[in-house]
Structure formats: C-alpha cells, structure tokens
Amino acid sequence: GDSVTQTEGQVALSEEDFLTIHCNYSASGYPALFWYVQYPGEGPQFLFRASRDKEKGSSRGFEATYNKETTSFHLQKASVQESDSAVYYCALGQNSGGSNYKLTFGKGTLLTVTP
Amino acid sequence: DTTVKQNPRYKLARVGKPVNLICSQTMNHDTMYWYQKKPNQAPKLLLFYYDKILNREADTFEKFQSSRPNNSFCSLYIGSAGLEYSAMYLCASSRGQGCDTEVFFGKGTRLTVV
C-alpha cells in the first residue's frame, strides 16, 4: 500500500535557522503531495500541495518541490521563527478505488524553534 | 466559518463500554472523515462519508461504526471500548474529493480507555 516516511521525528532549531524536513513516499500511482501543519491545541491545517513532477508548492515561507525520480517532497524554510513551532505532516493523496480519494499521512515531525 | 467542531475534547471511557464521538461542520462539505492518531504513529483513516455513502477502511471495518444524520453532523461509534482504542480522534471535512481538495480538521477528541 501507499506510505509516507518522514525521516525526522523531532527537529530543534534556533530562530533564523534554515529548516529541512525530509519526506519520501511510496505509491503505486501518481499521487498528489501535501504538507499539513498542526499547532499546539489545534487540528492539522493544510499548508500547500503539489500535483505533478517538479512542481513547487509554497506557503508562509515554506516550500517543497515534487520529485518523482527520488520520490521525495522535502519541506524547507530559509529562516524559521518561534511561531513556526508545530508538528508538520507530509501526506500523499490518490484515488483508492472508484471515486474515493484517500490521504495517507506520515508520522509527523515536531519542530521546536527557540528564540 | 471554516471550522470543524468536535465534542467532547476529552473523553474517559471504561473497558467494554460504548463510546460515541460527535463532529459537526457548517461549510456544507459533502465529505466527512474520521482519523485515529496514536503517539508516534501517522494519522490513520478509519472511515469517511461521501454524502450519505459510508466507506470504511478494511482493517478497521468491524471496530468502528458511524452515522451521518444530516450534512453537518457525523458521529463515530465504538460498541465496546478496549484499551487499544485510547487515541486522539480527528474529524475532518472537505468539499468533494481529489488532489485539489482542501481537507479541514477539527481539534480532535482525546479518548482514554481505562
């Protein structure tokens, strides 16, 4: 079945550091790829998506590029802020049969940014 | 209002007792989902309604029931709770399905079974 692997379970950075969270996927078809962010006490929120190879998704200074060759969708931000502290989920989406569309999530990466 | 509301936020249940979790949305979304999230695991899709049609995942088919009496409400029902049901339960909704669909999540209900 489809799966998403996030390499880092936790990332600790200082403000203005560069962020990379690694995401690799395995899927039988040609999925769309997503990043979701979950702030403390909230539910996951859509951050951005990419639907085809080499497409870049971005939002709020975060970005990731769909790489079909390496089956990756790594999240990056040039300069993190304390307010970016949250759990980040990589996900893939594709049809699971008929008209049913399914999101498959990774385990999430807890980002902690200190001033 | 783009919120999905879940009640209660915390639920304590006894082993062997039933549990009913409630979710609502006012965005007129046709699809509503239930996910289970355990520590150090990915959110796992349990089931979803597309309009009035219920789709349950094969590996959790017999463990969870659901009802959707109208477009706005959806419940998740556990007939006999076991310790393994302790988890965060996330409800979500979307308009339609597909790669251009944005899924909105509630804040979750933390279920503890003792």
Tab-separated table of N, CA and C in Angstrom, chain A residues 8-97:
chain	number	residue	atom	x	y	z
A	8	GLU	N	12.757	12.677	10.115
A	8	GLU	CA	12.981	13.279	11.425
A	8	GLU	C	11.713	13.234	12.271
A	9	GLY	N	11.838	12.700	13.462
A	9	GLY	CA	10.711	12.727	14.376
A	9	GLY	C	10.628	14.057	15.105
A	10	GLN	N	11.810	14.627	15.392
A	10	GLN	CA	11.874	15.918	16.069
A	10	GLN	C	13.012	16.727	15.470
A	11	VAL	N	12.790	18.041	15.376
A	11	VAL	CA	13.824	18.961	14.911
A	11	VAL	C	13.840	20.149	15.858
A	12	ALA	N	15.005	20.494	16.361
A	12	ALA	CA	15.151	21.637	17.255
A	12	ALA	C	16.064	22.658	16.584
A	13	LEU	N	15.568	23.879	16.428
A	13	LEU	CA	16.321	24.938	15.756
A	13	LEU	C	16.250	26.229	16.552
A	14	SER	N	17.126	27.141	16.215
A	14	SER	CA	17.058	28.497	16.733
A	14	SER	C	16.441	29.392	15.675
A	15	GLU	N	15.890	30.537	16.121
A	15	GLU	CA	15.297	31.474	15.152
A	15	GLU	C	16.325	31.855	14.087
A	16	GLU	N	15.834	31.997	12.861
A	16	GLU	CA	16.601	32.358	11.668
A	16	GLU	C	17.406	31.199	11.107
A	17	ASP	N	17.323	30.015	11.712
A	17	ASP	CA	17.977	28.839	11.146
A	17	ASP	C	17.238	28.390	9.895
A	18	PHE	N	17.946	27.614	9.067
A	18	PHE	CA	17.353	27.003	7.878
A	18	PHE	C	16.736	25.666	8.265
A	19	LEU	N	15.537	25.421	7.731
A	19	LEU	CA	14.803	24.202	8.062
A	19	LEU	C	14.713	23.282	6.855
A	20	THR	N	14.978	22.008	7.102
A	20	THR	CA	14.641	20.964	6.136
A	20	THR	C	14.019	19.802	6.901
A	21	ILE	N	12.857	19.377	6.460
A	21	ILE	CA	12.221	18.155	6.957
A	21	ILE	C	12.073	17.231	5.755
A	22	HIS	N	12.627	16.042	5.878
A	22	HIS	CA	12.658	15.120	4.753
A	22	HIS	C	11.387	14.264	4.691
A	23	CYS	N	10.853	14.145	3.475
A	23	CYS	CA	9.668	13.349	3.240
A	23	CYS	C	9.886	12.512	1.984
A	24	ASN	N	9.714	11.218	2.109
A	24	ASN	CA	9.748	10.314	0.963
A	24	ASN	C	8.456	9.505	0.934
A	25	TYR	N	8.038	9.150	-0.256
A	25	TYR	CA	6.779	8.432	-0.380
A	25	TYR	C	6.942	7.186	-1.236
A	26	SER	N	5.984	6.299	-1.069
A	26	SER	CA	5.881	5.115	-1.904
A	26	SER	C	4.429	4.975	-2.303
A	27	ALA	N	4.186	4.956	-3.599
A	27	ALA	CA	2.805	4.875	-4.084
A	27	ALA	C	2.785	4.172	-5.432
A	28	SER	N	1.673	3.493	-5.687
A	28	SER	CA	1.565	2.744	-6.928
A	28	SER	C	1.234	3.637	-8.109
A	29	GLY	N	0.562	4.741	-7.867
A	29	GLY	CA	0.150	5.614	-8.954
A	29	GLY	C	0.954	6.898	-8.970
A	30	TYR	N	0.282	7.971	-9.336
A	30	TYR	CA	0.920	9.290	-9.430
A	30	TYR	C	0.188	10.208	-8.448
A	31	PRO	N	0.629	10.193	-7.195
A	31	PRO	CA	-0.149	10.902	-6.178
A	31	PRO	C	0.095	12.402	-6.175
A	32	ALA	N	-0.813	13.115	-5.548
A	32	ALA	CA	-0.549	14.493	-5.161
A	32	ALA	C	0.146	14.456	-3.798
A	33	LEU	N	0.949	15.459	-3.532
A	33	LEU	CA	1.705	15.502	-2.279
A	33	LEU	C	1.345	16.758	-1.498
A	34	PHE	N	1.283	16.638	-0.197
A	34	PHE	CA	0.801	17.710	0.658
A	34	PHE	C	1.721	17.887	1.872
A	35	TRP	N	1.687	19.093	2.403
A	35	TRP	CA	2.198	19.352	3.749
A	35	TRP	C	1.062	19.958	4.575
A	36	TYR	N	0.905	19.404	5.791
A	36	TYR	CA	-0.033	19.928	6.766
A	36	TYR	C	0.758	20.347	8.001
A	37	VAL	N	0.243	21.345	8.732
A	37	VAL	CA	0.883	21.814	9.950
A	37	VAL	C	-0.134	21.789	11.084
A	38	GLN	N	0.304	21.345	12.246
A	38	GLN	CA	-0.573	21.277	13.416
A	38	GLN	C	0.064	22.048	14.559
A	39	TYR	N	-0.578	23.163	14.918
A	39	TYR	CA	-0.116	23.957	16.047
A	39	TYR	C	-0.672	23.382	17.347
A	40	PRO	N	-0.036	23.639	18.465
A	40	PRO	CA	-0.498	23.076	19.750
A	40	PRO	C	-1.967	23.399	20.005
A	41	GLY	N	-2.721	22.362	20.350
A	41	GLY	CA	-4.134	22.544	20.674
A	41	GLY	C	-5.051	22.685	19.477
A	42	GLU	N	-4.504	22.579	18.267
A	42	GLU	CA	-5.301	22.732	17.051
A	42	GLU	C	-5.286	21.444	16.253
A	43	GLY	N	-6.153	21.375	15.247
A	43	GLY	CA	-6.103	20.269	14.309
A	43	GLY	C	-5.129	20.559	13.189
A	44	PRO	N	-4.737	19.550	12.421
A	44	PRO	CA	-3.858	19.798	11.275
A	44	PRO	C	-4.490	20.781	10.293
A	45	GLN	N	-3.659	21.657	9.705
A	45	GLN	CA	-4.119	22.630	8.716
A	45	GLN	C	-3.339	22.420	7.426
A	46	PHE	N	-4.052	22.536	6.335
A	46	PHE	CA	-3.421	22.458	5.021
A	46	PHE	C	-2.390	23.578	4.868
A	47	LEU	N	-1.194	23.212	4.436
A	47	LEU	CA	-0.154	24.215	4.186
A	47	LEU	C	-0.026	24.472	2.687
A	48	PHE	N	0.267	23.444	1.917
A	48	PHE	CA	0.270	23.559	0.461
A	48	PHE	C	0.340	22.180	-0.169
A	49	ARG	N	0.196	22.137	-1.489
A	49	ARG	CA	0.246	20.868	-2.229
A	49	ARG	C	1.054	21.027	-3.517
A	50	ALA	N	1.424	19.900	-4.099
A	50	ALA	CA	1.984	19.841	-5.454
A	50	ALA	C	1.409	18.602	-6.107
A	51	SER	N	1.042	18.727	-7.380
A	51	SER	CA	0.311	17.640	-8.025
A	51	SER	C	1.090	16.926	-9.112
A	52	ARG	N	2.220	17.513	-9.543
A	52	ARG	CA	2.951	16.867	-10.633
A	52	ARG	C	4.454	17.041	-10.445
A	53	ASP	N	5.207	16.217	-11.139
A	53	ASP	CA	6.649	16.220	-11.018
A	53	ASP	C	7.228	17.609	-11.262
A	54	LYS	N	8.169	17.996	-10.411
A	54	LYS	CA	8.909	19.270	-10.490
A	54	LYS	C	8.062	20.481	-10.105
A	55	GLU	N	6.830	20.296	-9.720
A	55	GLU	CA	6.012	21.406	-9.265
A	55	GLU	C	6.440	21.807	-7.855
A	56	LYS	N	6.520	23.094	-7.609
A	56	LYS	CA	6.856	23.603	-6.284
A	56	LYS	C	5.595	24.091	-5.616
A	57	GLY	N	5.381	23.623	-4.397
A	57	GLY	CA	4.312	24.163	-3.581
A	57	GLY	C	4.923	25.092	-2.550
A	58	SER	N	4.169	26.116	-2.126
A	58	SER	CA	4.725	27.031	-1.127
A	58	SER	C	3.618	27.760	-0.396
A	59	SER	N	3.933	28.183	0.818
A	59	SER	CA	3.012	28.970	1.626
A	59	SER	C	3.748	29.440	2.868
A	60	ARG	N	3.521	30.685	3.268
A	60	ARG	CA	4.062	31.251	4.512
A	60	ARG	C	5.580	31.106	4.618
A	61	GLY	N	6.287	31.109	3.506
A	61	GLY	CA	7.740	30.980	3.520
A	61	GLY	C	8.234	29.547	3.452
A	62	PHE	N	7.338	28.582	3.575
A	62	PHE	CA	7.687	27.175	3.428
A	62	PHE	C	7.547	26.784	1.957
A	63	GLU	N	8.358	25.835	1.534
A	63	GLU	CA	8.256	25.342	0.174
A	63	GLU	C	8.748	23.917	0.073
A	64	ALA	N	8.280	23.229	-0.965
A	64	ALA	CA	8.724	21.869	-1.246
A	64	ALA	C	8.523	21.618	-2.731
A	65	THR	N	9.388	20.814	-3.330
A	65	THR	CA	9.308	20.508	-4.750
A	65	THR	C	9.060	19.021	-4.948
A	66	TYR	N	8.084	18.705	-5.743
A	66	TYR	CA	7.726	17.322	-6.067
A	66	TYR	C	8.843	16.723	-6.910
A	67	ASN	N	9.433	15.642	-6.422
A	67	ASN	CA	10.490	14.978	-7.174
A	67	ASN	C	10.102	13.518	-7.369
A	68	LYS	N	9.643	13.216	-8.566
A	68	LYS	CA	9.163	11.863	-8.854
A	68	LYS	C	10.329	10.875	-8.929
A	69	GLU	N	11.479	11.341	-9.389
A	69	GLU	CA	12.622	10.453	-9.536
A	69	GLU	C	13.098	9.929	-8.175
A	70	THR	N	13.186	10.835	-7.210
A	70	THR	CA	13.646	10.430	-5.882
A	70	THR	C	12.487	10.160	-4.921
A	71	THR	N	11.263	10.248	-5.423
A	71	THR	CA	10.029	10.079	-4.625
A	71	THR	C	10.112	10.867	-3.324
A	72	SER	N	10.361	12.160	-3.478
A	72	SER	CA	10.549	13.000	-2.299
A	72	SER	C	9.749	14.294	-2.413
A	73	PHE	N	9.534	14.903	-1.249
A	73	PHE	CA	8.802	16.183	-1.172
A	73	PHE	C	9.261	16.856	0.116
A	74	HIS	N	10.517	17.263	0.143
A	74	HIS	CA	11.145	17.795	1.360
A	74	HIS	C	10.689	19.226	1.648
A	75	LEU	N	10.351	19.468	2.895
A	75	LEU	CA	9.891	20.789	3.321
A	75	LEU	C	11.095	21.647	3.713
A	76	GLN	N	11.110	22.904	3.246
A	76	GLN	CA	12.199	23.801	3.583
A	76	GLN	C	11.681	25.191	3.913
A	77	LYS	N	12.437	25.864	4.768
A	77	LYS	CA	12.180	27.274	5.033
A	77	LYS	C	13.516	27.926	5.330
A	78	ALA	N	13.731	29.073	4.774
A	78	ALA	CA	15.047	29.709	4.861
A	78	ALA	C	15.364	30.235	6.253
A	79	SER	N	14.328	30.735	6.944
A	79	SER	CA	14.586	31.373	8.235
A	79	SER	C	13.377	31.138	9.139
A	80	VAL	N	13.503	30.217	10.070
A	80	VAL	CA	12.350	29.866	10.898
A	80	VAL	C	12.183	30.867	12.040
A	81	GLN	N	10.942	30.971	12.499
A	81	GLN	CA	10.594	31.815	13.637
A	81	GLN	C	10.005	30.949	14.750
A	82	GLU	N	9.999	31.497	15.957
A	82	GLU	CA	9.450	30.751	17.090
A	82	GLU	C	8.013	30.340	16.810
A	83	SER	N	7.267	31.161	16.117
A	83	SER	CA	5.864	30.877	15.806
A	83	SER	C	5.693	29.704	14.837
A	84	ASP	N	6.771	29.238	14.242
A	84	ASP	CA	6.709	28.070	13.354
A	84	ASP	C	6.723	26.758	14.121
A	85	SER	N	6.915	26.824	15.416
A	85	SER	CA	6.933	25.617	16.245
A	85	SER	C	5.597	24.897	16.133
A	86	ALA	N	5.653	23.658	15.681
A	86	ALA	CA	4.430	22.902	15.389
A	86	ALA	C	4.840	21.494	14.951
A	87	VAL	N	3.822	20.669	14.700
A	87	VAL	CA	4.057	19.363	14.084
A	87	VAL	C	3.741	19.486	12.598
A	88	TYR	N	4.628	18.983	11.763
A	88	TYR	CA	4.465	19.056	10.318
A	88	TYR	C	4.260	17.647	9.766
A	89	TYR	N	3.188	17.504	8.977
A	89	TYR	CA	2.851	16.206	8.388
A	89	TYR	C	2.993	16.275	6.873
A	90	CYS	N	3.695	15.311	6.328
A	90	CYS	CA	3.716	15.103	4.888
A	90	CYS	C	2.627	14.090	4.563
A	91	ALA	N	1.958	14.247	3.433
A	91	ALA	CA	0.889	13.332	3.063
A	91	ALA	C	0.842	13.162	1.564
A	92	LEU	N	0.320	12.036	1.136
A	92	LEU	CA	0.051	11.841	-0.284
A	92	LEU	C	-1.425	11.532	-0.458
A	93	GLY	N	-1.934	11.897	-1.609
A	93	GLY	CA	-3.335	11.652	-1.881
A	93	GLY	C	-3.521	11.061	-3.262
A	94	GLN	N	-4.345	10.031	-3.345
A	94	GLN	CA	-4.731	9.498	-4.636
A	94	GLN	C	-5.974	8.644	-4.488
A	95	ASN	N	-6.555	8.309	-5.632
A	95	ASN	CA	-7.768	7.511	-5.617
A	95	ASN	C	-7.489	6.117	-5.075
A	96	SER	N	-8.396	5.692	-4.186
A	96	SER	CA	-8.209	4.368	-3.582
A	96	SER	C	-9.204	3.359	-4.139
A	97	GLY	N	-9.909	3.748	-5.160
A	97	GLY	CA	-10.887	2.820	-5.738
A	97	GLY	C	-12.159	3.579	-6.050
